XYZ file of C-alpha atoms in Angstrom:
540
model
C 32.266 -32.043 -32.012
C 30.810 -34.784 -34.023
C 27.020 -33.438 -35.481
C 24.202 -36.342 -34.814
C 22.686 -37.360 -38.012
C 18.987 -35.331 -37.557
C 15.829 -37.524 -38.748
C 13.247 -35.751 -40.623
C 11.420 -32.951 -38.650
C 8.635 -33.899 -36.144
C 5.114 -32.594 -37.037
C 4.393 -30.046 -39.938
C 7.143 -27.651 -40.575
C 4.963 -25.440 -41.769
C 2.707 -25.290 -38.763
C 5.642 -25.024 -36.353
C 6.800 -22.033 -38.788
C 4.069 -20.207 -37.994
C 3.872 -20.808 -34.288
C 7.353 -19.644 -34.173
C 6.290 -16.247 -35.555
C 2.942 -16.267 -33.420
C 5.920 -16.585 -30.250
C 7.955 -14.065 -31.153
C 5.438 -11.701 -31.439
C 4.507 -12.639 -27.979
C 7.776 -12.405 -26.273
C 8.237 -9.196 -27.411
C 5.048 -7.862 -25.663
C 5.873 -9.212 -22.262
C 6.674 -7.409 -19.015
C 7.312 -9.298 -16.442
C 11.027 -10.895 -16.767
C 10.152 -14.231 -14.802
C 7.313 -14.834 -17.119
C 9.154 -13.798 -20.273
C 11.669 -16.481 -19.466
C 8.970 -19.275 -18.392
C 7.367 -18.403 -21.632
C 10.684 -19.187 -24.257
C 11.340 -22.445 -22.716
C 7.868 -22.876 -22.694
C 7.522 -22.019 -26.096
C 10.704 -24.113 -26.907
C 9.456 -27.433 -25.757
C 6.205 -27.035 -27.510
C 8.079 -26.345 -30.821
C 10.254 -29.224 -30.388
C 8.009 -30.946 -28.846
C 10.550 -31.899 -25.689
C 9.769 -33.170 -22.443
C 11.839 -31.025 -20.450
C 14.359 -28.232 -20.302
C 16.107 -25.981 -18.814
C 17.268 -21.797 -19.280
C 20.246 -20.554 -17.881
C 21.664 -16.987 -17.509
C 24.759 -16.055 -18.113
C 25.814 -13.788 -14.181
C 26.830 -10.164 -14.139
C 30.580 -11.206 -14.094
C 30.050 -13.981 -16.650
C 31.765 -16.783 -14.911
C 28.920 -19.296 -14.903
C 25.405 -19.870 -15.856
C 22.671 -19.326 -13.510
C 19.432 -21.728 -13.724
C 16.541 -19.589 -14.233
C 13.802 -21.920 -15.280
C 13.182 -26.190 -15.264
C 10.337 -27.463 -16.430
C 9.881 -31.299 -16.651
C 6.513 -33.086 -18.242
C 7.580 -36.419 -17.101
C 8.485 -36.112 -13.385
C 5.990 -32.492 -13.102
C 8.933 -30.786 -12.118
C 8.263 -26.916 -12.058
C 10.942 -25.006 -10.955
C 11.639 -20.758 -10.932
C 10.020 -18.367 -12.769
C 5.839 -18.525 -11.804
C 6.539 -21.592 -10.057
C 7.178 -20.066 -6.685
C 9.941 -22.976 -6.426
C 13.466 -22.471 -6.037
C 15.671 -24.306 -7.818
C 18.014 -25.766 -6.049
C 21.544 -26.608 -8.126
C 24.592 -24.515 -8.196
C 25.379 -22.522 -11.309
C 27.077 -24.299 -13.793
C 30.856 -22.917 -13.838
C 32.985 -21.509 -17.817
C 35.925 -21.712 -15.809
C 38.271 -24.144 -13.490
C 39.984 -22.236 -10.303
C 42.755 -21.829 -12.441
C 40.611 -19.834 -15.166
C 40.562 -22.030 -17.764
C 37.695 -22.803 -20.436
C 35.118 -25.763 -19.053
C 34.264 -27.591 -22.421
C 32.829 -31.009 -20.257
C 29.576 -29.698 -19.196
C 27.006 -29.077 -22.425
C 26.214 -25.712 -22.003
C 29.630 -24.290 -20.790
C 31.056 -26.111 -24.199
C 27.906 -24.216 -26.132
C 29.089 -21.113 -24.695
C 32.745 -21.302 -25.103
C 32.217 -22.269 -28.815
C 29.029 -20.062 -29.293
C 27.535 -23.386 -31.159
C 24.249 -25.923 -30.648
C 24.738 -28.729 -29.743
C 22.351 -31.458 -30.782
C 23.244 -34.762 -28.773
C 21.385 -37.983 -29.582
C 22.022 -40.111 -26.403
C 23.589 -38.441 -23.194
C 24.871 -42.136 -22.370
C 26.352 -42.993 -25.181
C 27.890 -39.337 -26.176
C 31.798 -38.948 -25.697
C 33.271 -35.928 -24.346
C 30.943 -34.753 -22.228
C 30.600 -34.970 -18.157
C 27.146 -36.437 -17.513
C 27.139 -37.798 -14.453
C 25.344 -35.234 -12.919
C 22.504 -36.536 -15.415
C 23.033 -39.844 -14.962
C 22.573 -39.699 -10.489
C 19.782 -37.082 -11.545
C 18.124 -40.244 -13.234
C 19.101 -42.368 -10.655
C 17.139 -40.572 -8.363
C 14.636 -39.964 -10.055
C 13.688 -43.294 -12.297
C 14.311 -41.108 -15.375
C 16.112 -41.650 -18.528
C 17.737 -38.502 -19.393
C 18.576 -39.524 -23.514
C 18.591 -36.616 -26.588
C 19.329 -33.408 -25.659
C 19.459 -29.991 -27.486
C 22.002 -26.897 -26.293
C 21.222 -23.125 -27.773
C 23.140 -19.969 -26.998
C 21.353 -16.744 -26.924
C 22.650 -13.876 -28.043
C 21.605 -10.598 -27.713
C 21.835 -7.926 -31.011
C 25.080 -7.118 -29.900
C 25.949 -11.169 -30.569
C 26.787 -11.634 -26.610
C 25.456 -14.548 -24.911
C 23.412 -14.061 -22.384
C 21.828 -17.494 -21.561
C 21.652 -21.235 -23.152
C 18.728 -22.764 -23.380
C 18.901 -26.749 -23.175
C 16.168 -29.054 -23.783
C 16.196 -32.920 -23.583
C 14.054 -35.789 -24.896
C 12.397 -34.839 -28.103
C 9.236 -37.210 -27.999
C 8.227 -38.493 -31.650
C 4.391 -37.796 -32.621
C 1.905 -39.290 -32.330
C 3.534 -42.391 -30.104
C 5.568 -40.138 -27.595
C 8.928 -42.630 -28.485
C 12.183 -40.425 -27.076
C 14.220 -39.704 -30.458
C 17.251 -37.570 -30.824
C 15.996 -33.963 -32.399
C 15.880 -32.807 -35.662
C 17.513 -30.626 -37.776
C 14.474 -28.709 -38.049
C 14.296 -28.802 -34.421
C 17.368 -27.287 -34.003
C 16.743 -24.344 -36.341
C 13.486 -23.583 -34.884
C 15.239 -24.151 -31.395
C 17.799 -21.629 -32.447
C 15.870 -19.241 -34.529
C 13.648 -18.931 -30.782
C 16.208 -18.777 -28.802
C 17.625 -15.472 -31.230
C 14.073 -14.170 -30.428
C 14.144 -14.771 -26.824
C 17.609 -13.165 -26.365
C 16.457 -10.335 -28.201
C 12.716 -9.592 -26.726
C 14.945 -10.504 -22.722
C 17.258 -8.493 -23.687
C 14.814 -5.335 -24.863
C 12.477 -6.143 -21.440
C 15.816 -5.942 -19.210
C 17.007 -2.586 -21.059
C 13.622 -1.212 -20.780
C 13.509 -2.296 -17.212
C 17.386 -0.878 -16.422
C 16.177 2.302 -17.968
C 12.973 2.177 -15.709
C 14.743 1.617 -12.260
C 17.551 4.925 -13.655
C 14.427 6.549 -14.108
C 12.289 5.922 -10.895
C 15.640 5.993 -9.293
C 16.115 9.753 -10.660
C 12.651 10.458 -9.471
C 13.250 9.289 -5.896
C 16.433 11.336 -5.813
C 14.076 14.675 -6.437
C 11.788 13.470 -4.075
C 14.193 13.201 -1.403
C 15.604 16.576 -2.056
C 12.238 18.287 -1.799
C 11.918 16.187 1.591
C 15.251 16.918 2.550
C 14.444 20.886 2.012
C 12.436 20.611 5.225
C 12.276 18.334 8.407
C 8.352 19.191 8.407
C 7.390 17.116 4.738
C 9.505 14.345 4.731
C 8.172 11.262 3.558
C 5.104 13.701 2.108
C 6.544 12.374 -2.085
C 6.553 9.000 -0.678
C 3.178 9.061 1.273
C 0.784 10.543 -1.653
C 1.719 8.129 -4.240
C 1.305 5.164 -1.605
C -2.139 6.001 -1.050
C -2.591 7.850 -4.575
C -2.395 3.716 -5.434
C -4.420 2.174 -2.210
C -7.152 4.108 -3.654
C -7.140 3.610 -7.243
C -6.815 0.203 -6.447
C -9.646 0.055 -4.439
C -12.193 1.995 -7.347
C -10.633 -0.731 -9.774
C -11.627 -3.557 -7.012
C -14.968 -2.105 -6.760
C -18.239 -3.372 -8.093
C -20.954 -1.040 -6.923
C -21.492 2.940 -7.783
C -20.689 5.232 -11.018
C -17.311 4.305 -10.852
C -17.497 0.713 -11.268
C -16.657 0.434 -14.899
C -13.421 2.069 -14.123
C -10.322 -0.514 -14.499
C -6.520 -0.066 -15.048
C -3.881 -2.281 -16.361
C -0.344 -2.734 -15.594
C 0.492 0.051 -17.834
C -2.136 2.439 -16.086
C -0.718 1.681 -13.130
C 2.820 2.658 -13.873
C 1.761 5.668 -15.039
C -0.399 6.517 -12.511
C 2.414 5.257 -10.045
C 4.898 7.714 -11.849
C 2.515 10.311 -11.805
C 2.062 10.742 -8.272
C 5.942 10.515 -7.387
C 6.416 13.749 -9.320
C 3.550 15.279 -8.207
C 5.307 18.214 -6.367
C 8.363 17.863 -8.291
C 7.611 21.616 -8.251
C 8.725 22.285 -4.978
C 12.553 22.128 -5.992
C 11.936 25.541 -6.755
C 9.990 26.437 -3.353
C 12.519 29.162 -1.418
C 12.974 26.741 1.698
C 11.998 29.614 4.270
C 8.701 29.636 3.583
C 8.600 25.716 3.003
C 9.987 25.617 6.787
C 8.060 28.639 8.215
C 6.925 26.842 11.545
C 5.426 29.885 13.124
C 4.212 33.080 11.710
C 7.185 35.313 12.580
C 9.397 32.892 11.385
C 12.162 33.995 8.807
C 15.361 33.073 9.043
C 14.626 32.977 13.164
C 11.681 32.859 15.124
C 10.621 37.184 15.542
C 8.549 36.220 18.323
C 11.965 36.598 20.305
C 12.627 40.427 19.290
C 9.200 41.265 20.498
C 9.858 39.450 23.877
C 12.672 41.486 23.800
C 10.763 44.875 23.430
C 8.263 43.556 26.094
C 10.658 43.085 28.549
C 12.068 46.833 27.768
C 8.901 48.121 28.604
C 8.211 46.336 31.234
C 11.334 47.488 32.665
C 10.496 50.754 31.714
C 7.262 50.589 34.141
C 9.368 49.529 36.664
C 11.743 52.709 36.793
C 9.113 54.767 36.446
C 7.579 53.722 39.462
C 10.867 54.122 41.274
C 11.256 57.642 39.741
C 7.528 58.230 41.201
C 5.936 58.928 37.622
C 3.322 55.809 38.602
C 1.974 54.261 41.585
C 2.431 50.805 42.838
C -1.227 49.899 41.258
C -0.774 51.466 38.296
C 2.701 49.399 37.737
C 0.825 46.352 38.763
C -1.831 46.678 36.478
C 0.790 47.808 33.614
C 2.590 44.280 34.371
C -0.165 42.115 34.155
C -1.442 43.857 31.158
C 2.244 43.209 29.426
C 2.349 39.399 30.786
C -1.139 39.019 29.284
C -0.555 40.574 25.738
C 2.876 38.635 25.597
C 1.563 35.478 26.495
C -1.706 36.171 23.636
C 1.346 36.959 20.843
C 3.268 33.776 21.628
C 0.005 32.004 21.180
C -1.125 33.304 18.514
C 2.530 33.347 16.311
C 2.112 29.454 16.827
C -0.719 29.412 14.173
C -2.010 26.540 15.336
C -5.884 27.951 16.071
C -7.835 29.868 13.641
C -8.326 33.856 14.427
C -11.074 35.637 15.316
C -12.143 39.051 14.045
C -11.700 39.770 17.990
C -7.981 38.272 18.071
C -7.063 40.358 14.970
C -8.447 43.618 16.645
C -6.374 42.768 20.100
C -2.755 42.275 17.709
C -3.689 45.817 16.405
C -4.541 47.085 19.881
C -1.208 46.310 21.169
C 0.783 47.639 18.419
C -0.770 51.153 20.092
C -0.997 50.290 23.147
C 2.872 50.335 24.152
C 4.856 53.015 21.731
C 8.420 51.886 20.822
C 11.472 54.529 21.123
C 13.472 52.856 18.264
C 17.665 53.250 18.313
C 17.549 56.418 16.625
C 15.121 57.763 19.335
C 12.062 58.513 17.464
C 8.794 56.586 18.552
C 7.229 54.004 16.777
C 4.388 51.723 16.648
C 5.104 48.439 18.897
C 4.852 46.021 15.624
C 5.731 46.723 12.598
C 3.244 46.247 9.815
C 5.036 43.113 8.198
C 4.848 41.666 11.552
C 0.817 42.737 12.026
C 0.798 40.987 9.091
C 2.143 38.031 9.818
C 0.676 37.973 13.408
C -3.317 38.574 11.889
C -2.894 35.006 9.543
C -6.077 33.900 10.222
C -4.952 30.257 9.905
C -1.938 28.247 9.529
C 1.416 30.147 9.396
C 1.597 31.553 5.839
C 0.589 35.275 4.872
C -1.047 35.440 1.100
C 1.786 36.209 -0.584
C 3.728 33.306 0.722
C 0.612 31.395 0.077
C 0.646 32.498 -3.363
C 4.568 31.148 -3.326
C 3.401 27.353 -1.417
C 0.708 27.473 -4.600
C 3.219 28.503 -7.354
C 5.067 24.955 -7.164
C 2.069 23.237 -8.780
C 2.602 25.150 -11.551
C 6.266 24.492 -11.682
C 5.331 20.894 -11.598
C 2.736 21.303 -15.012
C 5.168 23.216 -16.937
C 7.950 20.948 -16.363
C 6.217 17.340 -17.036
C 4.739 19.174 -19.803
C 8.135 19.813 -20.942
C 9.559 16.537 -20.787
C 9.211 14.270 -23.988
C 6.518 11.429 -22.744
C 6.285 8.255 -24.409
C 2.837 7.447 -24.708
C 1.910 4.829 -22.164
C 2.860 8.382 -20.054
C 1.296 10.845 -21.204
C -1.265 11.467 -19.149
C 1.313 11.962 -16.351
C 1.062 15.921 -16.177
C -2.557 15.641 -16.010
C -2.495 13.837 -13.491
C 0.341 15.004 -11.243
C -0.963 18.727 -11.961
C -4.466 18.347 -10.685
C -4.395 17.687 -7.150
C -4.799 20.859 -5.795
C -8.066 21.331 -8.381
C -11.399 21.127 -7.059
C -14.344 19.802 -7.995
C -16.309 22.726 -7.906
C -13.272 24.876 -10.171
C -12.862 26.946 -7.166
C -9.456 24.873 -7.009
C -6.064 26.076 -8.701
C -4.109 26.194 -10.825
C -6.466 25.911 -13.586
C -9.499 26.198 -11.851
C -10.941 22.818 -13.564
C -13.975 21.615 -12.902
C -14.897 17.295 -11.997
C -15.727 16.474 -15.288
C -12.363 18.012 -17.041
C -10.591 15.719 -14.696
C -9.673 12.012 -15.132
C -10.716 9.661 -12.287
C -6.551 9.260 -10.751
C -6.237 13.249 -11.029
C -9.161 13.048 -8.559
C -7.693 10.255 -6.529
C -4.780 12.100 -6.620
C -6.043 15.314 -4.646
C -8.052 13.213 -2.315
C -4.798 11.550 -1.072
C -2.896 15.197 -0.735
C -5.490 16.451 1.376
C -6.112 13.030 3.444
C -2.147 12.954 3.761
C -1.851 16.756 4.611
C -4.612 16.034 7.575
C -2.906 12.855 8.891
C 0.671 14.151 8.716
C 2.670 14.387 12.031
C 5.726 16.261 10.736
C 4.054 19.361 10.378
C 5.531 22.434 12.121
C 2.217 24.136 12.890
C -0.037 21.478 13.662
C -0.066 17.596 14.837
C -1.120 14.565 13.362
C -5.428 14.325 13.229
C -6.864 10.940 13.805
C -8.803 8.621 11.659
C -11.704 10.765 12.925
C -11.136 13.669 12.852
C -9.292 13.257 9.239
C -12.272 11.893 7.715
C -14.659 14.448 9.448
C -12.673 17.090 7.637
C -12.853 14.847 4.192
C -16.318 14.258 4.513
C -16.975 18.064 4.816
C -14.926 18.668 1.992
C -17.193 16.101 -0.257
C -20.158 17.985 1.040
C -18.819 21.155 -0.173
C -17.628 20.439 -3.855
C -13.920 19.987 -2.805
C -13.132 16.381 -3.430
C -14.824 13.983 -5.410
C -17.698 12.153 -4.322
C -17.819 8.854 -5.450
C -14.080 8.486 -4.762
C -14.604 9.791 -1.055
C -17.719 7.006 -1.376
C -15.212 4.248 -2.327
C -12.424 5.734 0.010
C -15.164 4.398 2.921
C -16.495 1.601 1.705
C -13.188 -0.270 1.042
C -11.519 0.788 4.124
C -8.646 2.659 2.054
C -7.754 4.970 5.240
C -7.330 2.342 7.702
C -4.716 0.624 4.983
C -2.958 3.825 4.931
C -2.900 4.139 8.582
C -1.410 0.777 9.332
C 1.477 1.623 7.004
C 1.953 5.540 8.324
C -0.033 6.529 11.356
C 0.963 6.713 14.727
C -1.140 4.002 17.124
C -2.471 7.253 18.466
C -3.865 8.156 15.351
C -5.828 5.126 14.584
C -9.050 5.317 16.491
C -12.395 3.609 16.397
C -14.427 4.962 13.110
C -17.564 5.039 13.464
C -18.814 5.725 9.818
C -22.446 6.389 10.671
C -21.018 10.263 11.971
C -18.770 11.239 9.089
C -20.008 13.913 6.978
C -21.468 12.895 3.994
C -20.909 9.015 4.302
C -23.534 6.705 2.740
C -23.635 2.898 2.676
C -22.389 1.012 -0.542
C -25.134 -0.202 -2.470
C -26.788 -3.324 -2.926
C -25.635 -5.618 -5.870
């Protein structure tokens, strides 16, 4: 390939030295992949002062390159990255159909020979296929003339892109000249940048997606466990976000200072996908327990079964004549009555009263039990009192104190794991969203002030979640209503925080949730004026 005589360098060397370093030390500190490669052929043209150019990827099976970004001064072209524009030209092929090396086309040849290559005039080059270039400027009233082809390579030396820039403009005048020597060894000193800071931002980002990818694979275990909480680790972070993104929107109130960046966000976002990670070690009987006699079956059955013995038993003994025809009556109804009250009340779906409790007692005396050994016993056992006397929900206290356990599972293990530091405040905040405000919360009993502001978020969106949910076995769905009835209470009381409840209101958070999750049953008119606790936003 024969090497275009380079005129002296364009500008001060010097200068462009040090904006070279000032770039690199940007690209490393990007993010966001389209904007990391906008910014290098950004960067590129402004170094070599070109009018235009173009990056290309090399594709996963590393058959062709793939344009990524085009950026013309001249004709305003803006294509990929930022742009929102798609560009629209095939890849540019390494290989024929019969796989051999391309070496026509500029950046296949820069590949195949892992070299620049510093043309001074596309129409006057030999060896090269530019007629794509030349109906390009037919089109478009352009004149397509020096152009400058860099490999990339990564620190393992692959290439993983070529980045091409045409028409080096002279300063001050603007004349089109060929480009520099300098030009090309800023050119390719950038480009080894580039390859490097793309290549860290797509490792860090592989290593990301394993690790979110990991995450989601818990989750959907500890949904899996149970048909009653799935979809419960997806929902929580969802609106976990909806709401922190709403106190970093908002303007008005203590928590107005309060902002997160990109990073915060991930963390926060990580944060509340592993916030029952826990549960993996939750026995699945209790997770399931629909009803209160529920172990591995429904008990409620056994004690229809025992009801219908003694009914039975009131009917022979009116045939033997040891009862009247009333008294047998009465004896039934009484039966159908206290078997109908224990079906009820094993659904757990209504608190207890003191009353209800006494009556589950009464019948365990009321009809004695002649066990299969023959001696008499009570007609419910004392685990199944027990069970029958919850006051609310389906859980006893000891399984309670199981249910509860799992948030402690989930501290000690994110506390165990090795956090980088833009996450390490992920066990703090995962770990506090079954804390109250008031410390009356657990597991650490922490108080509003030992808590950071997404901790807080955090447990408001558990409990708002909890209320809403429609796959739970001892309840339905609430509506919007009744939901934030219940959350307004629970700001009244020292349960949840109150300027996050505040902010939950103003900015509509619940109804954002409830488009994305709720049934259209669910989603009634709120009127804000009766929720517990509401006040208006102030004025700015």
């Amino acid at each position: 390939m024969n090497t275009v005589q380079a005129p002296p360098a364009h500008g001060d060397l010097s200068h462009r030295l040090s904006e070279l370093l000032r770039i690199g030390a940007a690209l490393s500190k990007e993010r966001d992949i389209n904007r990391l490669l906008e910014a290098i052929l950004v960067a590129a043209k402004d170094i070599t002062n070109a009018d235009g150019g173009t990056l290309y990827r090399m594709t996963e099976d590393r058959q062709a390159l793939r344009f990524e970004i085009m950026r013309n001064d001249t004709l305003g072209i803006a294509m990929g990255g930022t742009s929102g524009e798609d560009i629209p030209f095939y890849p540019v092929n390494l290989f024929d159909r019969e796989g051999g090396a391309i070496h026509s086309m500029v950046a296949a040849y820069a590949v195949h020979h892992d070299c620049s290559v510093n043309i001074a005039d596309a129409y006057t080059e030999a060896g090269f296929d530019f007629s794509g270039t030349k109906n390009f400027d037919k089109k478009t009233g352009y004149r397509s003339t020096s152009f400058l082809t860099v490999p990339m390579k990564n620190h393992e030396d692959e290439i993983i892109g070529v980045l091409q820039l045409i028409n080096a403009k002279r300063r001050p005048d603007g004349e089109v000249v060929p480009f520099s020597g300098d030009d090309q060894k800023l050119a390719e000193s950038l480009a080894s940048q580039a390859a490097i800071a793309l290549t860290n931002r797509l490792l860090i980002n592989h290593l990301e997606t394993l690790f979110e990818s990991f995450i989601q694979m818990i989750n959907a275990a500890i949904d899996d466990k149970s048909p009653y909480t799935g979809g419960h680790c997806e929902r929580v972070p969802t609106l976990t976000m909806l709401l922190a993104e709403a106190v970093n929107n908002c303007r008005v109130g203590p928590l107005r200072d309060f902002s997160m960046d990109e990073r915060d966000r991930y963390e926060l976002k990580i944060a509340g996908l592993l916030h029952d990670c826990g549960k993996v070690t939750t026995p699945v009987h209790v997770v399931d327990k629909a009803t209160k006699l529920q172990t591995i079956n429904d008990r409620i059955e056994l004690i229809d079964t025992r009801f219908e013995v003694v009914r039975r038993d009131a009917e022979i003994a009116q045939l033997r004549g040891e009862s009247s025809a009333e008294q047998t009556a009465s004896l039934l109804n009484a039966i159908r009555e206290d078997r109908d009250f224990l079906r009820r009340t094993n659904i757990g779906g209504e608190a207890m009263s003191d009353a209800d409790i006494a009556r589950v007692r009464e019948i365990s005396a009321r009809y004695p039990w002649r066990g299969p050994d023959g001696s008499t016993a009570p007609f419910l056992s004392d685990d199944e009192i027990e069970n029958l006397t919850i006051r609310a929900g389906t859980l006893t206290a000891a399984e309670r104190e199981i249910i509860n356990h799992h948030i402690e599972v989930t501290i000690q293990m994110l506390e165990s794991l090795p956090w980088p530091r833009h996450l390490k405040n992920v066990p703090e905040y995962a770990g506090g969203h079954h804390e109250r405000m008031d410390g009356k919360g657990y597991p650490r009993g922490l108080t509003r002030e030992q808590m950071s502001v997404q901790a807080r978020c955090m447990g408001i969106a558990d409990i708002f979640e909890a209320l809403t949910a429609k796959d739970r076995p001892y309840k339905k769905g609430k509506t919007l209503t009744e939901s934030l009835t219940i959350l307004g209470k629970f700001k009244l009381n020292g349960h949840v925080d109150p300027d996050l409840f505040d902010i939950f209101m103003w900015e509509k958070v619940y109804e954002k949730y409830a488009a994305e999750f709720l049934d259209p049953e669910q989603i009634d008119t709120v009127d804000v004026s009766r929720i517990p606790g509401y006040r208006p936003p102030p004025v700015q």
